[in-house]
Coordinates of C-alpha atoms in Angstrom, one line a residue:
X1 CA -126.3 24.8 43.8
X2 CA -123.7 26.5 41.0
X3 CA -121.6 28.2 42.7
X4 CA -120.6 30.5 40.0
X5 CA -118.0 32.9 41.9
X6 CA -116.4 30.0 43.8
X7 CA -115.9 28.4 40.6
X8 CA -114.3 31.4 39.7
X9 CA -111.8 31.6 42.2
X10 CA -110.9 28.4 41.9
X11 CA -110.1 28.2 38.4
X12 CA -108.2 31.9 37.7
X13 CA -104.9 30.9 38.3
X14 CA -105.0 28.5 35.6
X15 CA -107.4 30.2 32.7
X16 CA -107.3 32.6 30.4
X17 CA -110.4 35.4 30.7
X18 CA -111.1 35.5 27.4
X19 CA -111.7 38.7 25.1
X20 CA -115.3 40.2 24.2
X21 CA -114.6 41.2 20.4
X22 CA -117.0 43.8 19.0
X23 CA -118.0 41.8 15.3
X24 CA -119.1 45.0 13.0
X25 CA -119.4 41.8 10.0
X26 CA -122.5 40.6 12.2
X27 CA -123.5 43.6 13.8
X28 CA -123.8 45.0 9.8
X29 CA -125.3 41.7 9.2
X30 CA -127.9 41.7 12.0
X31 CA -128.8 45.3 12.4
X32 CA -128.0 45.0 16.3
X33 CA -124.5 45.3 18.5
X34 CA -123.1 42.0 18.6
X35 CA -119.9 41.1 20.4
X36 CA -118.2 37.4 20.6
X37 CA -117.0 35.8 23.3
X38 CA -114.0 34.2 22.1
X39 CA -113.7 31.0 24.5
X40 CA -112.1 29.5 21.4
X41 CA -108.3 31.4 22.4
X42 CA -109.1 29.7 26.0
X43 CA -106.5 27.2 27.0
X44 CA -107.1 24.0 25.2
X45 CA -108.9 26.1 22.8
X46 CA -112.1 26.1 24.4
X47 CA -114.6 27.2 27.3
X48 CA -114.5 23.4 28.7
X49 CA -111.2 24.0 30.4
X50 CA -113.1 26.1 32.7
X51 CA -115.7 23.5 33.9
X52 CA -112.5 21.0 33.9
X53 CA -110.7 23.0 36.1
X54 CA -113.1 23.7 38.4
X55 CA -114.4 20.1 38.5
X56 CA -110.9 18.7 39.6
X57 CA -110.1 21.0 42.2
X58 CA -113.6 20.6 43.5
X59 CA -112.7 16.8 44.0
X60 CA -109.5 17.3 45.5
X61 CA -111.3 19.9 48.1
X62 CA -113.4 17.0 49.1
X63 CA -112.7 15.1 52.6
X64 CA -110.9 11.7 52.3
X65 CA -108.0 12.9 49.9
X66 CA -107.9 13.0 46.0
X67 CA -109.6 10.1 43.5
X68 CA -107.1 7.5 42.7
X69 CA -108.7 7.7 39.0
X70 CA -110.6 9.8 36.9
X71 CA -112.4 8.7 33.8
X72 CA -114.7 10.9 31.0
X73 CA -116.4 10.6 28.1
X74 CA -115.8 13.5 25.8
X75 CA -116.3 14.3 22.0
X76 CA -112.9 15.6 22.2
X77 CA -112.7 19.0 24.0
X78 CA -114.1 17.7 27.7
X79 CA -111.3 15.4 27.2
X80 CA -108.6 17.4 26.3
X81 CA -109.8 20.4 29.1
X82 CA -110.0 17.9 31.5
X83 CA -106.5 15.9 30.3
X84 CA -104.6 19.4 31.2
X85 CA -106.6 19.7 34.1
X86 CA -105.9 15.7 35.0
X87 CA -101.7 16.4 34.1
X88 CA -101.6 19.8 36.7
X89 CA -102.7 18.1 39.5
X90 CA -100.9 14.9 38.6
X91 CA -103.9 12.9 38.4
X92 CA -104.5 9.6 36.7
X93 CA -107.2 10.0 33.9
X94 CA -108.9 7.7 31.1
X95 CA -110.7 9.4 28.4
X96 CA -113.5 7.5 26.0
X97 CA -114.1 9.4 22.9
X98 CA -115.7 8.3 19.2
X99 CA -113.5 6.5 16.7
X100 CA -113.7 9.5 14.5
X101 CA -113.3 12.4 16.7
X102 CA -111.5 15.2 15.3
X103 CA -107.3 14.6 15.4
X104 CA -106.7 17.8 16.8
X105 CA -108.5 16.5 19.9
X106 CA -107.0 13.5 20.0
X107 CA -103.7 14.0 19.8
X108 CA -104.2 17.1 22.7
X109 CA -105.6 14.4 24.9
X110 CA -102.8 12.1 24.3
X111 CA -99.8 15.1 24.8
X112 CA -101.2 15.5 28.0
X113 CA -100.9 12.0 29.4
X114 CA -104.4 10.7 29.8
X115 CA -105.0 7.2 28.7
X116 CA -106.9 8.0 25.5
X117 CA -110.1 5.4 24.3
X118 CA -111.1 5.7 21.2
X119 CA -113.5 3.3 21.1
X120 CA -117.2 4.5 20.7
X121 CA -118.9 4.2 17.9
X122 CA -120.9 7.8 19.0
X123 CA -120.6 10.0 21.7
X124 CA -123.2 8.3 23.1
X125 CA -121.4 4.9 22.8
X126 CA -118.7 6.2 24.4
X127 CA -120.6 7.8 27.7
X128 CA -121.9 4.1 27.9
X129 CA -117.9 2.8 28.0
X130 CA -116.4 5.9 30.5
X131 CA -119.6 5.1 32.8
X132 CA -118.9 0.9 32.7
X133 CA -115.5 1.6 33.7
X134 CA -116.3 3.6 36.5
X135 CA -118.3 1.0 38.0
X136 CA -116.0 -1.8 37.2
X137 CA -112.3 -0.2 38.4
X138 CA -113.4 2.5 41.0
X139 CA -112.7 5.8 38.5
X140 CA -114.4 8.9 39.4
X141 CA -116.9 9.6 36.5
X142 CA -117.0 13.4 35.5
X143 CA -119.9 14.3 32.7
X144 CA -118.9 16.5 30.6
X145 CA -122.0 18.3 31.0
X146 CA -124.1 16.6 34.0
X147 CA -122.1 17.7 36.6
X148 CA -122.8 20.9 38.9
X149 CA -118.6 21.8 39.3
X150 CA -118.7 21.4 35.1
X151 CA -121.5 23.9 34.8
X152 CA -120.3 26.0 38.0
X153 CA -117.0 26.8 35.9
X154 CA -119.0 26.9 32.3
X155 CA -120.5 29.7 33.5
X156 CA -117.9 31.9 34.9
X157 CA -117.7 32.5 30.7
X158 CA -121.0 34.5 31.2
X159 CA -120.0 36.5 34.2
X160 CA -116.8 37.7 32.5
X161 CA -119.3 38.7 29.4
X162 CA -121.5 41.1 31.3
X163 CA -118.4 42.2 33.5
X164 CA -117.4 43.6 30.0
X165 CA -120.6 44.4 28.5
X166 CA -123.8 45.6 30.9
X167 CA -126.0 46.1 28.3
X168 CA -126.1 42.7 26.9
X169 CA -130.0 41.9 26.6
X170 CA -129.2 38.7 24.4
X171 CA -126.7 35.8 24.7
X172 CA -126.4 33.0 21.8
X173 CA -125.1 30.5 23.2
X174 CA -124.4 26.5 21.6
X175 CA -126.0 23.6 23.5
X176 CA -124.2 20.1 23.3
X177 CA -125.1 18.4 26.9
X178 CA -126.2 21.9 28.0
X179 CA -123.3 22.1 30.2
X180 CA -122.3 25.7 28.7
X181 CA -126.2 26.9 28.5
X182 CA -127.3 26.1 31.9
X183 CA -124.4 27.9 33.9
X184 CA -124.7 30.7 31.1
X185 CA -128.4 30.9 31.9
X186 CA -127.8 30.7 35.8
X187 CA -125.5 33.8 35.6
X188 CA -127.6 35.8 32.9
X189 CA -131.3 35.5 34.6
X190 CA -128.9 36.4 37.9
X191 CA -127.5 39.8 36.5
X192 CA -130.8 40.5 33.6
X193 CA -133.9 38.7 34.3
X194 CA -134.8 40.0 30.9
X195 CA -132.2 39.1 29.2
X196 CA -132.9 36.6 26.6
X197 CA -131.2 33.4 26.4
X198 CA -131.0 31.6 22.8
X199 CA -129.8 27.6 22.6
X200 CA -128.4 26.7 19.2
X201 CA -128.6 23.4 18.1
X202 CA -128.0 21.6 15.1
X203 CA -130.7 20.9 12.0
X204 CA -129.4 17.4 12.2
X205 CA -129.4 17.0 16.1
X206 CA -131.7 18.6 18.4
X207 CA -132.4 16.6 21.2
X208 CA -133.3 19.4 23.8
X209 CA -135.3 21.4 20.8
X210 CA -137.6 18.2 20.6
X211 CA -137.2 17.4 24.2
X212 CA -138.6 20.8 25.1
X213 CA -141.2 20.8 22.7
X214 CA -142.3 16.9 24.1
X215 CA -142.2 18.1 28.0
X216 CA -139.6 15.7 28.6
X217 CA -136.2 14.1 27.3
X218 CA -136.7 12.2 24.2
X219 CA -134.0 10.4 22.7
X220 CA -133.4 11.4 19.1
X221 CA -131.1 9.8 15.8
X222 CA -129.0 12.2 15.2
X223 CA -127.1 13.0 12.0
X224 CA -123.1 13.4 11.1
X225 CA -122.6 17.1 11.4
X226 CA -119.8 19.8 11.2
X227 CA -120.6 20.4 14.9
X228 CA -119.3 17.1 16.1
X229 CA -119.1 18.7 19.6
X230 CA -122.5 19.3 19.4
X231 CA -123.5 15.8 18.5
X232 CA -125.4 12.8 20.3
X233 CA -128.2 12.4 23.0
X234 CA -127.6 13.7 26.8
X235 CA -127.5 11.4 29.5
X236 CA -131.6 10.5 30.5
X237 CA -130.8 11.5 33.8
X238 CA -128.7 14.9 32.9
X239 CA -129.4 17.9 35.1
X240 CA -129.5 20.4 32.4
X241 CA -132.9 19.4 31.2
X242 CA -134.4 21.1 33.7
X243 CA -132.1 23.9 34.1
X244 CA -132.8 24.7 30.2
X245 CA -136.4 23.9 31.0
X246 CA -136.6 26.8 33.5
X247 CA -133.9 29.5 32.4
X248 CA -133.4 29.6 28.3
X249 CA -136.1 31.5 26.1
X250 CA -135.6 29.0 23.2
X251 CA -133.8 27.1 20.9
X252 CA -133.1 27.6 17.0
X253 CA -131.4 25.4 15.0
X254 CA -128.9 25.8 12.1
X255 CA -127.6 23.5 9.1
X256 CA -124.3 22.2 7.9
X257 CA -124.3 25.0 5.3
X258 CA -124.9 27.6 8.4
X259 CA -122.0 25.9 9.9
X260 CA -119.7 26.4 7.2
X261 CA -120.3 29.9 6.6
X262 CA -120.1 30.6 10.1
X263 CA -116.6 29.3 10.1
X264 CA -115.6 31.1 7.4
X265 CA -116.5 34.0 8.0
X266 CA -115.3 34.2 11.5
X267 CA -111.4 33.5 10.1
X268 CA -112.1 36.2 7.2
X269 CA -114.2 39.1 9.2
X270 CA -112.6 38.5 12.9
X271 CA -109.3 36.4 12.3
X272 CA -110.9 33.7 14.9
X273 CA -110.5 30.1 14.3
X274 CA -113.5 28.2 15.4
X275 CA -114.7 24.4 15.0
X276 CA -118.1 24.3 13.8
X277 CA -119.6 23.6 17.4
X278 CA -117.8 26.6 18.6
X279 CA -119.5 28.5 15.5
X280 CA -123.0 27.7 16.0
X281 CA -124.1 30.5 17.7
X282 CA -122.6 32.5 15.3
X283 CA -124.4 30.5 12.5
X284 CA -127.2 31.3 14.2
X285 CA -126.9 35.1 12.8
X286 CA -125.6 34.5 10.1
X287 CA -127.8 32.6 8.6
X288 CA -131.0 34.7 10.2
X289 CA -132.3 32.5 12.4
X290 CA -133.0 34.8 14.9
X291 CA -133.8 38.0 15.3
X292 CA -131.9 40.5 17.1
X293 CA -132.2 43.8 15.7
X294 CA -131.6 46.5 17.6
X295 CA -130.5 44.1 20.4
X296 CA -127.3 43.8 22.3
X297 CA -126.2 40.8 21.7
X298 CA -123.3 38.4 22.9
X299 CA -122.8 35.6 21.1
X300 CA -120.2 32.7 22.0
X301 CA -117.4 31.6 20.1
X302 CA -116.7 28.2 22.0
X303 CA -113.9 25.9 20.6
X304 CA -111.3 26.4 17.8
X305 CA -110.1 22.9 17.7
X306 CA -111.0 21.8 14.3
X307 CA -108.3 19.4 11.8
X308 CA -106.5 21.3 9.6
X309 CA -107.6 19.6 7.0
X310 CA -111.5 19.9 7.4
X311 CA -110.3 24.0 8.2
X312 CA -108.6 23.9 4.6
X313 CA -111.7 22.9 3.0
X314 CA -113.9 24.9 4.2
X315 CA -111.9 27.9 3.6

């Protein structure tokens, strides 16, 4: 079960609720009433410090005392939520990443005292290392994703959204491992079973797109993106298949170019830094791939930690 208030209550003393911004660029853009959920001014600069939080304390609730270890896998902000979570609680914690995740990630990982990996050739190479070392040393594995205390705090981002806004009949929201998506969905079919729940994925990697459309996970190449949060295959056994199977309306997909624009135009119109996972669902409307006029839509704005250099670039 996600426990969605619990969650809540566990994590407040040590998140930030985040601001629902009223965008008139994308409203203007769109035709409809959008507002962004700006999980990228969250601690650690994104919404996975929630589902960090919440999946720690969880574990040091349990009977029998604390884990003696923790180990991820992460494409960078997992690892660095759960790193500050990991350093509150004074709790030993070994993070596996890809070779070329972002710097910014990185280096957050390593200020906070986890023993950093960078070792994977993908994400998905990397899942494969976190989960060997859990069963070789003893290290309590935590998915980044797969996990029901990971989802449980992912969606406390939703509740806080129609705390603020009622009305909202759409939500945007980014899938990586569907971590985010699923507890969104939880919380949104909860409050609005007619609200409308829209996955963003990436041109270049769509596993749960094609997996949808297949009636069952597939595993699919995916490309280099922008999004590198949004990258790889889920686990085969993830629990958010069938939560997405049964709760989101559908998925769109949007390209590098999207991406870019998205980013841009979120520091120029809003003054928001976002990575290009955390501007996805923004890309989304921006570059018309749904439709949402006359709609009240909330769209979220989930990470900001993107190199400086890449941010130059772009801009």
């Amino acid at each position: 079960m996600i426990d969605v208030l619990r969650a809540r209550r566990r994590i407040a003393p040590y998140v930030y609720r985040t601001p629902l911004i009223r965008s008139a660029w994308l409203s203007g853009l769109t035709g409809a009433s959008v507002t962004l959920k700006a999980e990228s001014l969250q601690r650690s600069s994104s919404f996975k410090a929630r589902g960090a939080f919440n999946a720690v304390i969880a574990r040091l609730e349990r009977p029998g005392g604390p884990p003696s270890r923790l180990v991820t896998a992460s494409a960078g902000n997992h690892g660095r939520g759960l790193a500050s979570a990991a350093k509150t609680f004074n709790l030993p914690l070994v993070v596996f990443t890809p070779k070329d995740a972002p710097a910014a990630k990185l280096d957050a990982i390593r200020r906070d005292g986890a023993d950093l990996r960078p070792e994977g050739r993908d994400y998905d190479e990397a899942e494969r290392m976190a989960k060997a070392f859990a069963a070789e040393t003893g290290a309590e594995f935590i998915s980044p994703y797969s996990d029901l205390d990971v989802i449980a705090g992912a969606a406390t981002v939703a509740l806080e959204i129609f705390e603020d806004e009622p009305a909202v009949d759409t939500l945007v929201v980014p899938i990586g491992g569907g971590g985010l998506i699923s507890g969104a969905a939880t919380v949104a079919k909860a409050i609005n079973p007619r609200c409308e729940v829209i996955g963003v994925e990436l041109d270049v990697a769509n596993a749960f797109q094609q997996s949808l459309r297949a009636g069952k996970l597939v595993e699919i190449d995916a490309g280099a993106s922008l999004a590198d949060g949004l990258g790889g295959n889920p686990d085969p056994d993830t629990i958010t298949f069938a939560i997405i199977q049964r709760l989101v309306d559908r998925i769109v997909t949007v390209s590098e170019a999207e991406l870019a624009a998205a980013v841009v135009g979120l520091v120029e119109a809003e003054h928001l830094i976002a990575e290009g996972a955390g501007a996805a669902a923004t890309a989304a409307l921006v570059g018309k791939r749904l439709d949402v006029r006359g709609r009240n839509a909330a769209v979220i704005v989930s990470g900001a930690n993107i190199d400086r250099a890449r941010l130059r670039s772009l801009l």
